[in-house]
Short mmCIF file of C-alpha atoms in Angstrom, two decimals:
data_model
loop_
_atom_site.label_atom_id
_atom_site.label_comp_id
_atom_site.label_asym_id
_atom_site.label_seq_id
_atom_site.Cartn_x
_atom_site.Cartn_y
_atom_site.Cartn_z
CA MET A 886 61.95 -60.77 -201.97
CA ALA A 887 60.76 -64.13 -200.85
CA ILE A 888 57.32 -65.22 -200.69
CA TYR A 889 56.42 -67.65 -197.83
CA SER A 890 52.89 -68.89 -197.85
CA THR A 891 51.71 -70.75 -194.57
CA ASN A 892 52.90 -73.70 -194.50
CA GLU A 893 56.12 -73.12 -194.76
CA PHE A 894 55.72 -70.79 -191.58
CA LYS A 895 58.11 -72.38 -189.12
CA SER A 896 59.31 -71.36 -186.19
CA GLY A 897 62.27 -69.10 -186.96
CA LEU A 898 61.16 -67.62 -189.65
CA LYS A 899 61.89 -63.69 -190.55
CA VAL A 900 58.34 -62.39 -192.62
CA MET A 901 56.99 -58.22 -192.85
CA LEU A 902 53.63 -58.32 -190.40
CA ASP A 903 51.75 -54.97 -190.65
CA ASN A 904 54.84 -53.33 -192.20
CA ASP A 905 57.66 -54.63 -189.25
CA PRO A 906 60.03 -57.09 -189.18
CA CYS A 907 58.72 -60.66 -187.13
CA ALA A 908 59.71 -63.27 -186.22
CA ILE A 909 57.57 -67.02 -185.94
CA ILE A 910 57.37 -68.89 -182.17
CA GLU A 911 55.01 -71.26 -183.33
CA ASN A 912 52.62 -72.74 -186.14
CA GLU A 913 49.75 -74.68 -186.19
CA PHE A 914 47.61 -76.33 -188.53
CA VAL A 915 43.69 -75.76 -187.65
CA LYS A 916 40.87 -77.93 -189.41
CA PRO A 917 37.22 -77.17 -188.24
CA GLY A 918 35.72 -81.09 -189.88
CA LYS A 919 35.29 -80.28 -193.82
CA GLY A 920 36.00 -76.71 -193.37
CA GLN A 921 37.78 -73.56 -194.33
CA ALA A 922 41.47 -74.69 -193.42
CA PHE A 923 43.49 -71.61 -190.54
CA ASN A 924 47.13 -71.06 -189.24
CA ARG A 925 46.88 -69.81 -186.28
CA VAL A 926 50.63 -68.32 -185.52
CA LYS A 927 52.15 -67.22 -182.55
CA ILE A 928 54.76 -64.39 -184.43
CA ARG A 929 57.30 -60.96 -181.69
CA ASN A 930 56.82 -58.25 -183.43
CA LEU A 931 61.23 -58.24 -183.98
CA LYS A 932 60.68 -53.96 -182.91
CA THR A 933 58.78 -54.06 -180.05
CA GLY A 934 59.71 -57.11 -178.62
CA ARG A 935 55.68 -57.96 -179.04
CA VAL A 936 54.15 -61.31 -178.55
CA ILE A 937 51.13 -61.62 -180.37
CA GLU A 938 48.71 -64.36 -181.94
CA ARG A 939 47.39 -64.58 -185.55
CA THR A 940 45.14 -66.31 -187.60
CA PHE A 941 45.80 -66.98 -191.50
CA LYS A 942 43.87 -69.14 -194.32
CA SER A 943 45.57 -72.17 -194.75
CA GLY A 944 47.20 -70.85 -198.29
CA ASP A 945 47.62 -66.76 -197.93
CA SER A 946 51.74 -66.11 -197.51
CA LEU A 947 53.50 -62.96 -196.10
CA GLU A 948 56.67 -61.13 -197.31
CA SER A 949 59.84 -62.42 -195.56
CA ALA A 950 62.32 -59.66 -193.70
CA ASP A 951 64.93 -59.23 -195.46
CA VAL A 952 66.10 -59.64 -190.67
CA VAL A 953 70.06 -61.09 -189.95
CA ASP A 954 71.91 -61.04 -187.04
CA VAL A 955 75.39 -60.56 -187.00
CA GLU A 956 78.12 -60.69 -184.72
CA MET A 957 80.10 -56.77 -184.07
CA GLN A 958 82.12 -55.33 -181.34
CA TYR A 959 80.57 -52.73 -179.32
CA LEU A 960 82.87 -50.04 -180.20
CA TYR A 961 81.84 -46.99 -177.78
CA ASN A 962 79.23 -44.40 -176.57
CA ASP A 963 78.86 -40.42 -178.26
CA GLY A 964 75.85 -39.58 -175.61
CA GLU A 965 73.96 -40.21 -177.98
CA TYR A 966 74.23 -42.82 -180.16
CA ARG A 967 76.45 -46.19 -179.45
CA HIS A 968 78.59 -47.66 -181.90
CA PHE A 969 79.06 -51.05 -183.63
CA MET A 970 82.03 -52.22 -185.70
CA THR A 971 81.87 -55.87 -187.54
CA PRO A 972 85.03 -57.54 -187.33
CA GLU A 973 86.00 -58.81 -190.68
CA SER A 974 84.69 -55.86 -192.62
CA PHE A 975 84.99 -52.89 -190.28
CA GLU A 976 82.12 -52.13 -191.67
CA GLN A 977 80.19 -49.02 -188.27
CA TYR A 978 76.43 -49.01 -187.73
CA GLN A 979 75.62 -46.67 -184.84
CA CYS A 980 72.42 -47.62 -183.15
CA ASP A 981 70.05 -45.68 -180.91
CA ALA A 982 68.65 -45.60 -176.99
CA LYS A 983 65.70 -47.85 -178.27
CA ALA A 984 67.37 -49.94 -180.88
CA VAL A 985 70.00 -51.18 -178.30
CA GLY A 986 67.07 -51.50 -175.26
CA ASP A 987 68.34 -53.32 -171.70
CA ALA A 988 71.05 -54.07 -173.85
CA SER A 989 72.63 -50.90 -172.86
CA LYS A 990 73.12 -52.18 -169.06
CA TRP A 991 75.24 -55.47 -170.23
CA LEU A 992 77.60 -53.51 -173.17
CA LYS A 993 81.86 -52.95 -172.50
CA ASP A 994 83.57 -51.31 -174.78
CA GLN A 995 85.51 -53.59 -176.46
CA ASP A 996 82.49 -57.03 -175.59
CA MET A 997 80.99 -59.15 -178.55
CA CYS A 998 77.31 -58.71 -178.67
CA THR A 999 74.82 -59.35 -181.54
CA VAL A 1000 73.89 -56.93 -183.69
CA THR A 1001 69.87 -57.61 -185.80
CA LEU A 1002 69.78 -55.03 -188.62
CA TRP A 1003 66.53 -54.72 -190.82
CA ASN A 1004 67.13 -53.77 -194.62
CA ASP A 1005 71.16 -53.28 -193.32
CA ALA A 1006 69.56 -50.34 -190.18
CA PRO A 1007 70.17 -51.04 -186.47
CA LEU A 1008 67.03 -53.00 -185.29
CA SER A 1009 68.11 -54.51 -181.47
CA VAL A 1010 71.00 -55.83 -179.89
CA THR A 1011 71.69 -58.98 -177.64
CA PRO A 1012 74.79 -59.14 -175.76
CA ALA A 1013 76.86 -62.11 -175.77
CA ASN A 1014 74.93 -64.39 -172.90
CA PHE A 1015 77.12 -64.75 -170.31
CA VAL A 1016 79.36 -60.77 -169.92
CA GLU A 1017 82.38 -60.19 -167.20
CA LEU A 1018 82.31 -56.95 -165.60
CA THR A 1019 83.77 -54.89 -162.70
CA ILE A 1020 82.79 -54.42 -159.40
CA VAL A 1021 82.39 -50.31 -159.27
CA GLU A 1022 80.38 -49.76 -156.19
CA THR A 1023 78.95 -52.29 -152.52
CA ASP A 1024 79.08 -53.10 -149.50
CA PRO A 1025 81.47 -54.79 -148.16
CA GLY A 1026 80.15 -58.38 -147.24
CA VAL A 1027 80.93 -60.41 -144.09
CA ARG A 1028 83.89 -61.81 -144.45
CA GLY A 1029 83.53 -65.91 -144.42
CA ASP A 1030 80.14 -65.81 -146.01
CA THR A 1031 79.95 -68.26 -148.75
CA SER A 1032 76.30 -69.00 -147.88
CA GLY A 1033 74.43 -69.37 -151.13
CA GLY A 1034 71.30 -67.43 -149.55
CA GLY A 1035 71.23 -63.61 -148.59
CA GLY A 1036 73.81 -61.36 -151.15
CA LYS A 1037 73.73 -57.65 -151.64
CA PRO A 1038 73.03 -55.58 -154.15
CA ALA A 1039 76.79 -54.01 -156.45
CA THR A 1040 76.72 -52.04 -159.19
CA LEU A 1041 78.73 -52.65 -162.37
CA ASP A 1042 81.10 -50.75 -164.56
CA THR A 1043 78.41 -49.99 -167.14
CA GLY A 1044 75.77 -49.12 -165.00
CA ALA A 1045 73.69 -52.79 -164.60
CA VAL A 1046 73.04 -53.07 -160.69
CA VAL A 1047 72.74 -57.58 -159.66
CA ARG A 1048 72.79 -59.09 -156.83
CA VAL A 1049 75.57 -60.46 -155.56
CA PRO A 1050 77.34 -63.62 -152.38
CA LEU A 1051 78.12 -60.95 -149.65
CA PHE A 1052 82.19 -61.93 -150.01
CA VAL A 1053 82.74 -60.55 -153.22
CA GLN A 1054 84.60 -56.47 -152.62
CA GLN A 1055 84.04 -53.70 -155.04
CA GLY A 1056 87.21 -53.89 -157.64
CA GLU A 1057 86.35 -57.34 -158.36
CA VAL A 1058 85.84 -59.10 -161.84
CA ILE A 1059 82.25 -61.22 -162.13
CA LYS A 1060 81.00 -63.25 -164.66
CA VAL A 1061 76.31 -62.45 -164.86
CA ASP A 1062 74.22 -64.14 -167.46
CA THR A 1063 72.75 -61.71 -169.75
CA ARG A 1064 70.15 -63.30 -170.13
CA THR A 1065 68.51 -63.44 -165.98
CA GLY A 1066 70.87 -61.14 -165.12
CA GLU A 1067 72.74 -63.36 -162.78
CA TYR A 1068 75.50 -64.32 -160.93
CA ILE A 1069 77.13 -66.46 -162.16
CA SER A 1070 81.13 -66.30 -160.03
CA ARG A 1071 83.61 -64.36 -159.34
CA VAL A 1072 86.49 -64.30 -162.78
CA LYS A 1073 90.45 -64.48 -161.01
CA GLU A 1074 92.36 -61.93 -163.85
CA MET B 754 74.18 -92.18 -196.28
CA HIS B 755 72.94 -89.80 -192.81
CA VAL B 756 69.07 -89.04 -193.31
CA ALA B 757 67.42 -90.44 -190.76
CA TRP B 758 65.12 -93.68 -191.89
CA GLN B 759 63.83 -94.56 -188.09
CA PRO B 760 60.41 -94.73 -188.13
CA THR B 761 58.55 -91.84 -185.68
CA ALA B 762 56.49 -94.19 -183.94
CA SER B 763 58.06 -95.76 -180.56
CA LEU B 764 56.72 -100.04 -180.49
CA ASP B 765 54.46 -99.47 -178.20
CA SER B 766 53.04 -97.80 -180.31
CA LEU B 767 53.18 -99.66 -183.51
CA TYR B 768 51.78 -102.57 -180.53
CA LEU B 769 48.70 -100.60 -179.31
CA ARG B 770 47.48 -99.89 -183.23
CA ALA B 771 48.29 -103.83 -183.81
CA GLU B 772 46.21 -104.41 -181.12
CA ILE B 773 43.52 -101.04 -181.61
CA LEU B 774 42.58 -102.92 -185.52
CA ARG B 775 41.94 -106.86 -184.08
CA LYS B 776 39.36 -104.75 -181.85
CA ILE B 777 38.24 -103.08 -183.98
CA ARG B 778 37.78 -106.15 -185.99
CA GLY B 779 36.43 -107.91 -184.01
CA PHE B 780 34.16 -105.12 -182.65
CA PHE B 781 31.99 -104.94 -185.83
CA LEU B 782 32.69 -109.30 -187.09
CA ALA B 783 30.95 -109.53 -182.86
CA ARG B 784 27.82 -107.24 -184.49
CA ASN B 785 27.39 -108.98 -188.51
CA VAL B 786 29.18 -105.51 -190.46
CA LEU B 787 30.94 -107.05 -192.79
CA GLU B 788 34.41 -105.63 -193.52
CA VAL B 789 35.42 -104.09 -197.02
CA GLU B 790 37.59 -102.98 -199.64
CA THR B 791 37.32 -100.16 -201.73
CA PRO B 792 39.69 -99.02 -204.64
CA ILE B 793 42.60 -95.66 -203.66
CA LEU B 794 43.03 -94.78 -206.49
CA GLY B 795 39.20 -93.34 -208.72
CA HIS B 796 38.85 -91.91 -212.20
CA SER B 797 36.22 -89.41 -210.17
CA CYS B 798 36.68 -87.37 -206.47
CA GLY B 799 34.96 -85.66 -204.40
CA THR B 800 34.20 -82.54 -204.25
CA ASP B 801 34.25 -80.51 -201.04
CA PRO B 802 35.44 -77.11 -201.32
CA TYR B 803 38.51 -76.98 -198.56
CA LEU B 804 39.06 -80.54 -199.78
CA ASP B 805 42.45 -81.03 -201.50
CA PHE B 806 42.99 -83.83 -203.78
CA PHE B 807 46.27 -86.03 -204.76
CA THR B 808 46.39 -86.57 -208.65
CA THR B 809 48.54 -89.35 -209.86
CA SER B 810 48.55 -90.40 -213.75
CA TYR B 811 47.22 -93.90 -215.53
CA GLY B 812 49.88 -95.08 -218.22
CA LEU B 813 48.73 -98.26 -219.09
CA VAL B 814 46.55 -97.03 -222.14
CA SER B 815 48.36 -94.98 -224.56
CA GLU B 816 46.90 -91.90 -223.84
CA SER B 817 47.14 -91.29 -219.98
CA ASP B 818 44.91 -90.71 -218.32
CA THR B 819 44.36 -88.75 -213.98
CA LEU B 820 44.02 -91.04 -211.54
CA PHE B 821 42.65 -89.28 -208.10
CA LEU B 822 43.78 -90.43 -204.62
CA GLN B 823 40.38 -90.57 -202.77
CA THR B 824 40.69 -88.23 -200.05
CA SER B 825 37.54 -91.15 -198.34
CA PRO B 826 36.28 -94.19 -199.25
CA GLU B 827 32.42 -92.27 -199.12
CA PHE B 828 31.53 -92.98 -202.43
CA ALA B 829 33.15 -95.84 -203.05
CA MET B 830 31.21 -97.99 -200.37
CA LYS B 831 27.84 -95.76 -200.91
CA ARG B 832 28.13 -98.24 -204.06
CA LEU B 833 28.19 -101.10 -202.62
CA LEU B 834 25.31 -100.01 -200.27
CA CYS B 835 23.04 -99.49 -203.57
CA ALA B 836 23.91 -103.20 -203.80
CA GLY B 837 23.36 -104.73 -201.36
CA SER B 838 25.84 -105.63 -199.55
CA GLY B 839 23.86 -104.67 -195.61
CA SER B 840 25.43 -102.94 -193.11
CA ILE B 841 29.84 -102.35 -194.30
CA TYR B 842 33.18 -100.91 -192.51
CA GLN B 843 36.51 -100.55 -193.92
CA ILE B 844 39.66 -99.16 -192.56
CA CYS B 845 41.58 -98.08 -195.04
CA LYS B 846 44.37 -95.23 -196.09
CA ALA B 847 42.53 -91.55 -197.77
CA PHE B 848 44.70 -88.96 -198.54
CA ARG B 849 45.10 -85.46 -198.59
CA ASN B 850 46.70 -83.15 -199.91
CA GLY B 851 48.75 -79.40 -197.86
CA GLU B 852 47.05 -80.91 -195.02
CA VAL B 853 50.06 -81.72 -191.99
CA GLY B 854 50.20 -80.41 -188.53
CA ARG B 855 50.53 -81.59 -185.53
CA PHE B 856 46.96 -83.45 -185.40
CA HIS B 857 47.25 -84.41 -190.22
CA ASN B 858 49.23 -86.03 -191.69
CA PRO B 859 48.33 -86.30 -195.83
CA GLU B 860 48.24 -89.92 -195.81
CA PHE B 861 46.31 -91.34 -193.14
CA THR B 862 43.92 -93.91 -192.21
CA MET B 863 40.75 -93.84 -191.51
CA LEU B 864 37.72 -96.11 -190.13
CA GLU B 865 34.38 -95.50 -192.02
CA TRP B 866 30.58 -97.95 -191.49
CA TYR B 867 28.01 -97.79 -193.08
CA ARG B 868 24.90 -99.06 -190.73
CA VAL B 869 21.19 -100.13 -193.21
CA GLY B 870 18.41 -98.94 -191.60
CA TYR B 871 20.20 -96.62 -188.38
CA ASN B 872 19.13 -92.78 -188.31
CA LEU B 873 21.61 -90.27 -186.80
CA ALA B 874 20.53 -91.20 -182.62
CA ASP B 875 21.13 -95.39 -183.65
CA LEU B 876 25.13 -94.32 -185.17
CA ILE B 877 26.42 -92.14 -181.83
CA ALA B 878 24.61 -94.85 -179.47
CA GLU B 879 27.30 -97.00 -181.83
CA VAL B 880 30.30 -95.01 -182.03
CA ILE B 881 30.11 -93.85 -177.78
CA GLU B 882 30.05 -97.98 -177.15
CA LEU B 883 33.04 -98.26 -180.07
CA LEU B 884 34.77 -95.40 -178.55
CA GLU B 885 33.71 -96.32 -174.56
CA TYR B 886 35.24 -100.24 -175.64
CA LEU B 887 39.04 -99.17 -177.38
CA SER B 888 39.89 -96.41 -173.83
CA VAL B 889 39.71 -99.34 -171.61
CA GLY B 890 42.14 -99.60 -170.03
CA PHE B 891 44.39 -96.66 -171.91
CA LEU B 892 41.42 -93.57 -170.60
CA SER B 893 39.29 -92.95 -167.07
CA LEU B 894 36.38 -91.50 -169.15
CA SER B 895 33.54 -89.05 -167.23
CA ALA B 896 30.42 -89.72 -169.37
CA THR B 897 30.14 -88.89 -173.26
CA GLU B 898 28.98 -85.45 -173.58
CA GLN B 899 26.58 -84.88 -176.69
CA PHE B 900 25.93 -81.11 -177.75
CA SER B 901 23.29 -79.71 -180.38
CA TYR B 902 25.98 -77.54 -182.40
CA GLN B 903 23.37 -73.84 -181.87
CA ASP B 904 23.59 -74.84 -178.34
CA VAL B 905 27.20 -75.26 -177.61
CA PHE B 906 28.03 -72.96 -180.32
CA PHE B 907 25.49 -69.96 -178.34
CA GLU B 908 27.03 -71.70 -174.98
CA LYS B 909 30.85 -70.56 -175.52
CA THR B 910 30.47 -67.42 -177.62
CA GLY B 911 26.94 -66.04 -177.46
CA LEU B 912 26.25 -66.21 -180.99
CA ASP B 913 23.49 -68.05 -182.74
CA SER B 914 25.06 -69.83 -185.01
CA LEU B 915 21.98 -70.75 -187.24
CA VAL B 916 21.76 -66.70 -187.64
CA PHE B 917 24.13 -64.86 -189.39
CA SER B 918 24.60 -60.80 -187.86
CA LEU B 919 27.82 -59.41 -189.38
CA GLU B 920 28.04 -57.05 -187.41
CA ARG B 921 27.85 -59.49 -183.55
CA TYR B 922 29.64 -62.11 -185.55
CA SER B 923 32.72 -59.30 -185.69
CA ALA B 924 32.06 -57.34 -182.53
CA PHE B 925 32.83 -60.86 -181.36
CA ALA B 926 36.35 -61.36 -183.50
CA LEU B 927 37.02 -57.56 -182.41
CA ASN B 928 36.78 -58.62 -178.69
CA HIS B 929 38.76 -61.73 -179.06
CA ASN B 930 41.70 -59.35 -180.15
CA HIS B 931 41.19 -61.67 -184.12
CA SER B 932 40.44 -58.77 -186.10
CA GLU B 933 41.69 -59.88 -189.23
CA ALA B 934 38.90 -62.88 -188.92
CA LEU B 935 36.87 -59.84 -190.81
CA ALA B 936 39.20 -59.65 -193.78
CA ILE B 937 39.69 -63.48 -193.70
CA CYS B 938 35.67 -64.03 -193.66
CA GLY B 939 34.04 -61.48 -195.46
CA HIS B 940 30.54 -62.02 -195.85
CA ASP B 941 30.77 -66.41 -196.28
CA HIS B 942 28.59 -67.61 -193.37
CA GLY B 943 30.19 -71.11 -193.60
CA LEU B 944 34.37 -69.22 -193.30
CA TRP B 945 33.07 -67.53 -189.97
CA LEU B 946 31.12 -70.06 -188.71
CA ASP B 947 34.39 -72.30 -189.32
CA PHE B 948 36.71 -69.90 -187.97
CA ILE B 949 34.44 -69.27 -184.47
CA PHE B 950 34.43 -73.07 -183.86
CA SER B 951 38.13 -73.44 -184.53
CA HIS B 952 39.09 -71.04 -182.23
CA TYR B 953 36.99 -70.51 -179.43
CA VAL B 954 34.22 -73.55 -178.96
CA GLN B 955 36.22 -77.45 -180.55
CA PRO B 956 39.71 -76.38 -178.00
CA ALA B 957 36.93 -76.92 -175.27
CA LEU B 958 34.46 -80.14 -176.53
CA GLY B 959 36.05 -83.64 -174.62
CA LEU B 960 38.23 -82.01 -171.50
CA SER B 961 37.37 -85.10 -169.43
CA GLY B 962 35.24 -87.90 -172.33
CA PHE B 963 34.54 -88.00 -175.93
CA CYS B 964 32.39 -85.15 -176.96
CA LEU B 965 29.61 -85.05 -179.68
CA VAL B 966 27.95 -81.83 -181.72
CA TYR B 967 25.08 -83.18 -183.90
CA GLY B 968 22.65 -80.79 -185.50
CA TYR B 969 25.22 -79.01 -188.03
CA PRO B 970 24.18 -75.98 -189.54
CA ALA B 971 22.92 -76.09 -192.97
CA ILE B 972 25.10 -74.22 -194.61
CA GLN B 973 27.74 -77.54 -193.19
CA SER B 974 25.64 -80.11 -194.91
CA SER B 975 28.61 -82.25 -196.68
CA LEU B 976 26.84 -85.43 -197.49
CA ALA B 977 24.21 -85.01 -194.38
CA ARG B 978 20.04 -85.41 -194.81
CA ILE B 979 18.19 -81.63 -194.10
CA ASN B 980 16.68 -83.06 -190.49
CA GLN B 981 12.90 -82.51 -191.14
CA ASN B 982 11.69 -80.85 -188.06
CA ASN B 983 14.11 -77.89 -188.40
CA PRO B 984 15.68 -77.24 -191.77
CA ASN B 985 18.06 -74.96 -191.20
CA THR B 986 19.96 -77.77 -189.67
CA VAL B 987 21.05 -81.05 -190.77
CA GLU B 988 21.56 -84.48 -189.60
CA ARG B 989 25.45 -84.85 -189.49
CA VAL B 990 27.13 -85.32 -186.14
CA GLU B 991 31.09 -84.99 -184.79
CA VAL B 992 32.93 -86.59 -182.41
CA PHE B 993 35.76 -84.31 -180.11
CA PHE B 994 38.32 -85.21 -177.62
CA ASN B 995 40.21 -83.25 -175.72
CA GLY B 996 39.33 -80.32 -178.34
CA ILE B 997 40.65 -82.80 -181.36
CA GLU B 998 38.53 -83.20 -184.12
CA LEU B 999 38.43 -87.01 -184.12
CA GLY B 1000 35.18 -88.29 -186.91
CA ASN B 1001 32.35 -86.67 -189.04
CA GLY B 1002 29.74 -88.29 -189.45
CA TYR B 1003 25.86 -88.40 -191.53
CA TYR B 1004 22.51 -89.55 -191.41
CA GLU B 1005 23.13 -89.77 -195.41
CA LEU B 1006 21.55 -88.28 -197.55
CA GLN B 1007 19.45 -90.30 -200.33
CA ASP B 1008 17.92 -88.05 -202.63
CA SER B 1009 19.95 -87.98 -205.87
CA LYS B 1010 18.67 -85.17 -207.38
CA GLU B 1011 19.83 -83.33 -203.90
CA GLN B 1012 23.60 -85.31 -204.20
CA ASN B 1013 23.74 -83.43 -207.66
CA GLN B 1014 22.56 -80.58 -207.05
CA ARG B 1015 25.11 -80.02 -203.83
CA PHE B 1016 27.79 -81.23 -206.46
CA ASP B 1017 27.56 -78.14 -208.77
CA LEU B 1018 27.02 -76.08 -205.85
CA GLU B 1019 30.41 -77.30 -204.51
CA ILE B 1020 32.36 -77.60 -207.92
CA LYS B 1021 30.74 -74.32 -208.85
CA TYR B 1022 32.58 -72.67 -205.11
CA ARG B 1023 35.59 -74.30 -206.23
CA ASP B 1024 35.41 -72.35 -209.46
CA LEU B 1025 35.15 -68.79 -208.07
CA THR B 1026 37.94 -69.70 -205.34
CA GLY B 1027 39.57 -71.04 -207.56
CA ARG B 1028 40.58 -74.51 -206.24
CA PRO B 1029 41.34 -77.06 -209.20
CA ARG B 1030 39.06 -78.82 -210.78
CA VAL B 1031 37.73 -81.78 -209.94
CA VAL B 1032 35.81 -84.36 -211.98
CA LYS B 1033 32.39 -85.14 -209.76
CA ASP B 1034 31.55 -89.31 -210.10
CA ASP B 1035 28.47 -89.89 -211.85
CA ARG B 1036 28.43 -93.48 -210.25
CA LEU B 1037 27.51 -92.52 -207.44
CA LEU B 1038 25.25 -90.32 -209.04
CA SER B 1039 23.68 -93.18 -210.60
CA ALA B 1040 23.77 -95.68 -207.89
CA LEU B 1041 21.95 -93.48 -205.28
CA GLU B 1042 18.84 -93.15 -208.89
CA PHE B 1043 18.74 -96.88 -208.72
CA GLY B 1044 18.45 -96.15 -204.53
CA LEU B 1045 20.48 -95.29 -201.90
CA PRO B 1046 19.14 -97.67 -198.06
CA GLU B 1047 18.79 -95.95 -195.49
CA CYS B 1048 21.84 -95.54 -193.46
CA ALA B 1049 24.30 -93.29 -191.22
CA GLY B 1050 27.61 -93.60 -191.43
CA ILE B 1051 30.98 -92.11 -189.68
CA ALA B 1052 34.43 -92.09 -190.23
CA ILE B 1053 36.60 -91.85 -187.35
CA GLY B 1054 39.99 -90.63 -187.89
CA LEU B 1055 42.50 -93.87 -185.98
CA ASP B 1056 46.07 -92.15 -186.20
CA ARG B 1057 43.75 -89.21 -184.11
CA LEU B 1058 42.37 -91.79 -181.10
CA LEU B 1059 45.29 -93.62 -180.96
CA MET B 1060 47.20 -90.27 -179.94
CA ILE B 1061 44.63 -89.74 -177.79
CA LEU B 1062 44.65 -93.31 -176.25
CA SER B 1063 48.49 -93.56 -175.94
CA GLN B 1064 48.25 -89.63 -174.97
CA ASN B 1065 50.49 -88.71 -177.49
CA THR B 1066 50.84 -84.49 -178.90
CA HIS B 1067 51.59 -85.36 -182.41
CA ILE B 1068 50.64 -87.57 -184.85
CA GLU B 1069 54.44 -88.33 -185.82
CA ASP B 1070 53.94 -90.30 -182.26
CA VAL B 1071 52.00 -93.05 -183.97
CA LEU B 1072 52.46 -92.75 -187.19
CA SER B 1073 55.48 -95.57 -188.14
CA PHE B 1074 56.93 -92.62 -191.41
CA PRO B 1075 54.58 -89.84 -191.46
CA ILE B 1076 55.31 -87.98 -194.89
CA ALA B 1077 58.88 -85.82 -194.36
CA ARG B 1078 60.06 -90.18 -193.93
CA ALA B 1079 57.66 -91.18 -195.79
#
């Protein structure tokens, strides 16, 4: 297991802190007068997603966390677990609801997504930035309305609810930005 | 080859540096302060527990000899003062190993000056004059503020900096979600002051003008003399702007015996905490024995001053080639 000293801390580095895998967001070197130097570090706990601030004495170190992002295909939901597969090796992973988190509402069978593994066990799932999903339910809008304002809620085949323009109809496929949950466009089949 | 060869500083920034250097030299010329040069390489070094130095080897003689790159020109300049130079200033490079960040580059430029016959208050007045003069046309400043360390520490934290209370200091850290401070600082009063000052006091200093903090706790004495009226404090001053530390000055310690004791204490602390061994500067001690005139002196980090004047947020913006491109 590699050890990283405070002067190697940089954005994106994965380390173990309080027994949880974390990612460094920001690292600021602080030195008061002729005194002890510190590193004030912002860290995201990869299990909970929470961001905390922690100060280290400069020169202190943390163990690296064996955390990797792997592109996988989403296969199916068996009710308790969702199953994913790496397309090259066909290796399969099952994720519980906690690991899948909010990604669940964007996951459609066969779609590609990113599964973050910690010691080869799924830690979290990140959907693709853009997904194409089918509207299963929305009120019929007023035809001819192409204005940007207004809009109406639409339920997608994964269960997600997004606001769409009034002219978009049930049964149509739309493109959504999963980072903001916003409608981008209709997808012509 | 595709490696980054370009400077990180803009051309404007190079012009600014030249202009500020010219103004500083003009300022001291008008005041009859002599510009001097002292060696960057030396046979000995400072004993500061928290400064790490660079070493190199001297290969001219058959037996190779370790030389230190200076962390500050202080000792050599004091030897000139002892030799009767009168008031002197120097603009030079100083080196501190392992210090790199938004406000740090391991090689940096220092302006250091000593005024014979000045006490700390006289020096503070001159520092303010110089900084306000250099800021004309760059910064619109409100009046320079001055606080004692004890007052400003109390104002920002409600804690007494001169009286160590593990219970109160710990409670403060816990209330501010910094429980790690307990493990880092333990029972070390100096470490606690460094932690709390750098996290909760310094960021709020000098938000609309320069700010000077004087009367440091005696445990952070460095090379300053003890205050006669309040022996818990020393005649040391630091300069801040917008939460950035810009300079550190003293009413200089003259007593060679006391200086030697402080060196030994710091060397002991370095050994205890496993830091690299230093070679004590016997030439400085001999010079102090001969006699240092009454004087006050200060070092200002010129790169940081340039950052402030040009409103840059990273020291790389004012350096031609920071360490990563040096």
